[in-house]
Short mmCIF file of N, CA, C and O in Angstrom, two decimals:
data_model
loop_
_atom_site.label_atom_id
_atom_site.label_comp_id
_atom_site.label_asym_id
_atom_site.label_seq_id
_atom_site.Cartn_x
_atom_site.Cartn_y
_atom_site.Cartn_z
N MET A 1412 87.40 103.08 110.92
CA MET A 1412 87.24 102.49 109.62
C MET A 1412 87.42 103.59 108.58
O MET A 1412 86.94 104.70 108.75
N ASP A 1413 88.14 103.26 107.51
CA ASP A 1413 88.38 104.20 106.42
C ASP A 1413 87.82 103.63 105.12
O ASP A 1413 87.91 102.43 104.87
N LEU A 1414 87.23 104.51 104.29
CA LEU A 1414 86.71 104.13 102.98
C LEU A 1414 87.41 104.97 101.92
O LEU A 1414 87.61 106.16 102.11
N GLU A 1415 87.74 104.33 100.80
CA GLU A 1415 88.31 105.05 99.67
C GLU A 1415 87.74 104.46 98.39
O GLU A 1415 87.77 103.25 98.18
N TYR A 1416 87.19 105.31 97.51
CA TYR A 1416 86.55 104.87 96.27
C TYR A 1416 87.26 105.51 95.10
O TYR A 1416 87.43 106.73 95.06
N HIS A 1417 87.69 104.67 94.13
CA HIS A 1417 88.40 105.18 92.96
C HIS A 1417 88.20 104.22 91.79
O HIS A 1417 88.55 103.03 91.89
N LYS A 1418 87.63 104.71 90.70
CA LYS A 1418 87.44 103.94 89.46
C LYS A 1418 86.80 102.57 89.70
O LYS A 1418 87.34 101.54 89.32
N ASN A 1419 85.65 102.57 90.32
CA ASN A 1419 84.85 101.37 90.60
C ASN A 1419 85.52 100.38 91.55
O ASN A 1419 85.18 99.21 91.56
N PHE A 1420 86.48 100.84 92.32
CA PHE A 1420 87.08 100.03 93.38
C PHE A 1420 86.87 100.75 94.70
O PHE A 1420 87.16 101.94 94.83
N LEU A 1421 86.37 100.03 95.69
CA LEU A 1421 86.15 100.58 97.02
C LEU A 1421 87.05 99.82 98.00
O LEU A 1421 86.98 98.59 98.06
N ALA A 1422 87.88 100.55 98.71
CA ALA A 1422 88.73 99.95 99.74
C ALA A 1422 88.12 100.27 101.10
O ALA A 1422 87.84 101.42 101.41
N VAL A 1423 87.89 99.24 101.90
CA VAL A 1423 87.36 99.40 103.24
C VAL A 1423 88.44 98.89 104.19
O VAL A 1423 88.75 97.70 104.22
N ASP A 1424 89.04 99.81 104.94
CA ASP A 1424 90.08 99.46 105.91
C ASP A 1424 89.48 99.30 107.29
O ASP A 1424 88.55 100.00 107.66
N ASN A 1425 90.04 98.38 108.04
CA ASN A 1425 89.68 98.18 109.43
C ASN A 1425 88.20 97.82 109.61
O ASN A 1425 87.53 98.32 110.51
N TYR A 1426 87.68 96.96 108.74
CA TYR A 1426 86.29 96.50 108.88
C TYR A 1426 86.25 95.41 109.94
O TYR A 1426 87.27 94.80 110.26
N LYS A 1427 85.07 95.17 110.51
CA LYS A 1427 84.98 94.23 111.62
C LYS A 1427 84.41 92.88 111.21
O LYS A 1427 85.02 91.86 111.43
N GLN A 1428 83.23 92.84 110.63
CA GLN A 1428 82.58 91.57 110.35
C GLN A 1428 81.70 91.69 109.11
O GLN A 1428 81.03 92.70 108.91
N ILE A 1429 81.71 90.64 108.29
CA ILE A 1429 80.84 90.58 107.12
C ILE A 1429 79.53 89.93 107.55
O ILE A 1429 79.53 88.83 108.11
N LYS A 1430 78.41 90.61 107.29
CA LYS A 1430 77.10 90.08 107.67
C LYS A 1430 76.37 89.47 106.47
O LYS A 1430 75.70 88.47 106.61
N GLN A 1431 76.47 90.11 105.28
CA GLN A 1431 75.73 89.64 104.12
C GLN A 1431 76.50 90.00 102.85
O GLN A 1431 77.06 91.09 102.74
N LEU A 1432 76.50 89.06 101.88
CA LEU A 1432 77.16 89.29 100.60
C LEU A 1432 76.24 88.91 99.46
O LEU A 1432 75.64 87.84 99.46
N SER A 1433 76.10 89.78 98.49
CA SER A 1433 75.42 89.46 97.24
C SER A 1433 75.99 90.38 96.17
O SER A 1433 76.83 91.24 96.47
N ASP A 1434 75.54 90.24 94.93
CA ASP A 1434 76.10 91.07 93.86
C ASP A 1434 75.56 92.50 93.88
O ASP A 1434 76.08 93.37 93.17
N ASP A 1435 74.55 92.78 94.69
CA ASP A 1435 74.02 94.15 94.77
C ASP A 1435 74.03 94.71 96.19
O ASP A 1435 73.63 95.84 96.42
N LEU A 1436 74.50 93.92 97.19
CA LEU A 1436 74.51 94.38 98.57
C LEU A 1436 75.64 93.69 99.33
O LEU A 1436 75.77 92.47 99.30
N ILE A 1437 76.46 94.50 100.00
CA ILE A 1437 77.47 93.99 100.91
C ILE A 1437 77.24 94.69 102.24
O ILE A 1437 77.29 95.91 102.33
N GLU A 1438 76.95 93.89 103.26
CA GLU A 1438 76.67 94.46 104.58
C GLU A 1438 77.76 94.03 105.55
O GLU A 1438 78.00 92.85 105.75
N LEU A 1439 78.43 95.03 106.10
CA LEU A 1439 79.44 94.82 107.13
C LEU A 1439 78.87 95.28 108.46
O LEU A 1439 77.76 95.82 108.50
N GLU A 1440 79.61 95.11 109.52
CA GLU A 1440 79.08 95.47 110.84
C GLU A 1440 78.74 96.96 110.92
O GLU A 1440 77.73 97.34 111.48
N GLN A 1441 79.57 97.84 110.36
CA GLN A 1441 79.33 99.27 110.47
C GLN A 1441 78.96 99.95 109.15
O GLN A 1441 78.61 101.12 109.15
N VAL A 1442 79.02 99.22 108.05
CA VAL A 1442 78.79 99.82 106.73
C VAL A 1442 77.91 98.90 105.89
O VAL A 1442 78.09 97.68 105.91
N THR A 1443 76.97 99.49 105.15
CA THR A 1443 76.19 98.77 104.15
C THR A 1443 76.45 99.42 102.80
O THR A 1443 76.34 100.64 102.67
N ILE A 1444 76.81 98.61 101.81
CA ILE A 1444 77.14 99.10 100.48
C ILE A 1444 76.15 98.52 99.50
O ILE A 1444 75.97 97.31 99.44
N GLU A 1445 75.48 99.40 98.76
CA GLU A 1445 74.51 98.98 97.76
C GLU A 1445 75.04 99.38 96.40
O GLU A 1445 75.57 100.48 96.23
N GLY A 1446 74.89 98.50 95.41
CA GLY A 1446 75.38 98.83 94.07
C GLY A 1446 75.04 97.75 93.06
O GLY A 1446 74.09 96.99 93.24
N LYS A 1447 75.83 97.70 91.99
CA LYS A 1447 75.62 96.73 90.92
C LYS A 1447 76.92 95.98 90.67
O LYS A 1447 77.99 96.57 90.68
N ASP A 1448 76.81 94.68 90.46
CA ASP A 1448 77.96 93.83 90.14
C ASP A 1448 79.08 93.96 91.17
O ASP A 1448 80.25 94.07 90.82
N LEU A 1449 78.73 93.95 92.45
CA LEU A 1449 79.72 94.07 93.51
C LEU A 1449 80.42 92.73 93.73
O LEU A 1449 79.76 91.69 93.86
N LYS A 1450 81.74 92.76 93.74
CA LYS A 1450 82.54 91.56 93.96
C LYS A 1450 83.67 91.91 94.92
O LYS A 1450 84.28 92.98 94.80
N ILE A 1451 83.95 91.01 95.83
CA ILE A 1451 85.11 91.20 96.70
C ILE A 1451 86.32 90.66 95.96
O ILE A 1451 86.41 89.48 95.65
N VAL A 1452 87.24 91.57 95.64
CA VAL A 1452 88.44 91.21 94.90
C VAL A 1452 89.51 90.66 95.84
O VAL A 1452 90.19 89.70 95.53
N ARG A 1453 89.63 91.29 97.00
CA ARG A 1453 90.64 90.88 97.98
C ARG A 1453 90.12 91.18 99.37
O ARG A 1453 89.47 92.19 99.60
N SER A 1454 90.43 90.30 100.30
CA SER A 1454 90.02 90.50 101.68
C SER A 1454 91.03 89.85 102.60
O SER A 1454 91.43 88.71 102.38
N ASP A 1455 91.47 90.59 103.59
CA ASP A 1455 92.30 90.03 104.64
C ASP A 1455 91.77 90.55 105.97
O ASP A 1455 90.69 91.12 106.02
N GLY A 1456 92.49 90.38 107.03
CA GLY A 1456 92.01 90.78 108.34
C GLY A 1456 91.90 92.28 108.54
O GLY A 1456 91.27 92.74 109.48
N TYR A 1457 92.51 93.05 107.64
CA TYR A 1457 92.50 94.50 107.80
C TYR A 1457 91.74 95.23 106.70
O TYR A 1457 91.03 96.18 106.95
N GLN A 1458 91.89 94.80 105.44
CA GLN A 1458 91.34 95.56 104.32
C GLN A 1458 90.54 94.67 103.38
O GLN A 1458 90.88 93.51 103.15
N MET A 1459 89.47 95.24 102.84
CA MET A 1459 88.64 94.57 101.84
C MET A 1459 88.58 95.47 100.60
O MET A 1459 88.35 96.67 100.73
N ILE A 1460 88.81 94.89 99.42
CA ILE A 1460 88.72 95.61 98.16
C ILE A 1460 87.50 95.09 97.42
O ILE A 1460 87.37 93.90 97.17
N ILE A 1461 86.58 96.00 97.09
CA ILE A 1461 85.33 95.66 96.41
C ILE A 1461 85.33 96.32 95.04
O ILE A 1461 85.64 97.50 94.92
N GLN A 1462 84.99 95.53 94.02
CA GLN A 1462 84.89 96.06 92.66
C GLN A 1462 83.43 96.08 92.25
O GLN A 1462 82.69 95.16 92.54
N GLY A 1463 83.02 97.17 91.58
CA GLY A 1463 81.66 97.29 91.10
C GLY A 1463 81.20 98.73 91.14
O GLY A 1463 81.94 99.64 91.48
N VAL A 1464 79.95 98.93 90.78
CA VAL A 1464 79.36 100.27 90.77
C VAL A 1464 78.67 100.49 92.11
O VAL A 1464 77.67 99.84 92.41
N VAL A 1465 79.22 101.38 92.90
CA VAL A 1465 78.66 101.68 94.23
C VAL A 1465 77.62 102.78 94.06
O VAL A 1465 77.90 103.84 93.52
N GLN A 1466 76.39 102.52 94.53
CA GLN A 1466 75.31 103.50 94.43
C GLN A 1466 75.03 104.19 95.75
O GLN A 1466 74.76 105.39 95.79
N LYS A 1467 75.09 103.46 96.86
CA LYS A 1467 74.81 104.03 98.18
C LYS A 1467 75.72 103.38 99.21
O LYS A 1467 76.03 102.20 99.13
N ILE A 1468 76.11 104.19 100.18
CA ILE A 1468 76.88 103.69 101.32
C ILE A 1468 76.22 104.22 102.59
O ILE A 1468 76.03 105.43 102.72
N TRP A 1469 75.85 103.33 103.48
CA TRP A 1469 75.30 103.72 104.79
C TRP A 1469 76.34 103.38 105.83
O TRP A 1469 76.82 102.26 105.91
N ILE A 1470 76.66 104.37 106.67
CA ILE A 1470 77.62 104.17 107.75
C ILE A 1470 76.88 104.27 109.07
O ILE A 1470 76.22 105.26 109.35
N ARG A 1471 76.99 103.21 109.87
CA ARG A 1471 76.37 103.18 111.19
C ARG A 1471 77.45 103.45 112.23
O ARG A 1471 78.55 102.92 112.15
N THR A 1472 77.13 104.27 113.20
CA THR A 1472 78.08 104.56 114.26
C THR A 1472 77.64 103.88 115.54
O THR A 1472 76.45 103.65 115.77
N ASP A 1473 78.59 103.61 116.36
CA ASP A 1473 78.34 103.00 117.66
C ASP A 1473 77.99 104.11 118.64
O ASP A 1473 78.76 105.05 118.82
N GLU A 1474 76.86 104.03 119.26
CA GLU A 1474 76.42 105.08 120.20
C GLU A 1474 77.34 105.18 121.40
O GLU A 1474 77.41 106.22 122.04
N ASN A 1475 78.07 104.12 121.70
CA ASN A 1475 78.97 104.14 122.85
C ASN A 1475 80.35 104.67 122.49
O ASN A 1475 81.20 104.79 123.37
N ASP A 1476 80.59 104.96 121.23
CA ASP A 1476 81.89 105.45 120.78
C ASP A 1476 82.05 106.90 121.21
O ASP A 1476 81.32 107.78 120.78
N LEU A 1477 83.03 107.18 122.06
CA LEU A 1477 83.22 108.51 122.62
C LEU A 1477 83.52 109.55 121.55
O LEU A 1477 83.00 110.66 121.59
N GLN A 1478 84.32 109.19 120.54
CA GLN A 1478 84.64 110.15 119.49
C GLN A 1478 83.39 110.55 118.72
O GLN A 1478 83.17 111.72 118.42
N ASN A 1479 82.52 109.59 118.40
CA ASN A 1479 81.29 109.90 117.67
C ASN A 1479 80.37 110.79 118.51
O ASN A 1479 79.72 111.68 117.99
N GLN A 1480 80.32 110.55 119.80
CA GLN A 1480 79.48 111.38 120.66
C GLN A 1480 80.00 112.81 120.68
O GLN A 1480 79.23 113.76 120.63
N ASN A 1481 81.31 112.98 120.73
CA ASN A 1481 81.88 114.32 120.73
C ASN A 1481 81.62 115.04 119.41
O ASN A 1481 81.33 116.23 119.38
N GLU A 1482 81.71 114.31 118.29
CA GLU A 1482 81.45 114.92 116.98
C GLU A 1482 79.98 115.34 116.87
O GLU A 1482 79.67 116.39 116.32
N GLN A 1483 79.07 114.54 117.41
CA GLN A 1483 77.66 114.89 117.35
C GLN A 1483 77.36 116.13 118.17
O GLN A 1483 76.55 116.95 117.79
N ARG A 1484 78.03 116.28 119.29
CA ARG A 1484 77.82 117.47 120.12
C ARG A 1484 78.28 118.72 119.40
O ARG A 1484 77.68 119.77 119.53
N ARG A 1485 79.35 118.63 118.62
CA ARG A 1485 79.85 119.79 117.89
C ARG A 1485 78.90 120.20 116.77
O ARG A 1485 78.82 121.35 116.40
N LEU A 1486 78.18 119.24 116.20
CA LEU A 1486 77.30 119.54 115.08
C LEU A 1486 76.04 120.26 115.51
O LEU A 1486 75.44 121.00 114.74
N PHE A 1487 75.60 120.08 116.75
CA PHE A 1487 74.33 120.65 117.18
C PHE A 1487 74.50 121.73 118.19
O PHE A 1487 75.19 121.85 119.03
#
């Protein structure tokens, strides 16, 4: 999954599933976005474009993901 933020637009590529939508919280399977006046401008099977003021982004990783496990080993 890739994230790109520019001038109050957030592009989320390769997202999996939308869990919750509101004007201050968008929760996806691997990402939670908190902000103000969040609106989904465009969404297709690959990319979602969100407009609004993003205050926090939480990224959850899959414990079974081999790449994430390797990155964690390098950090410690």
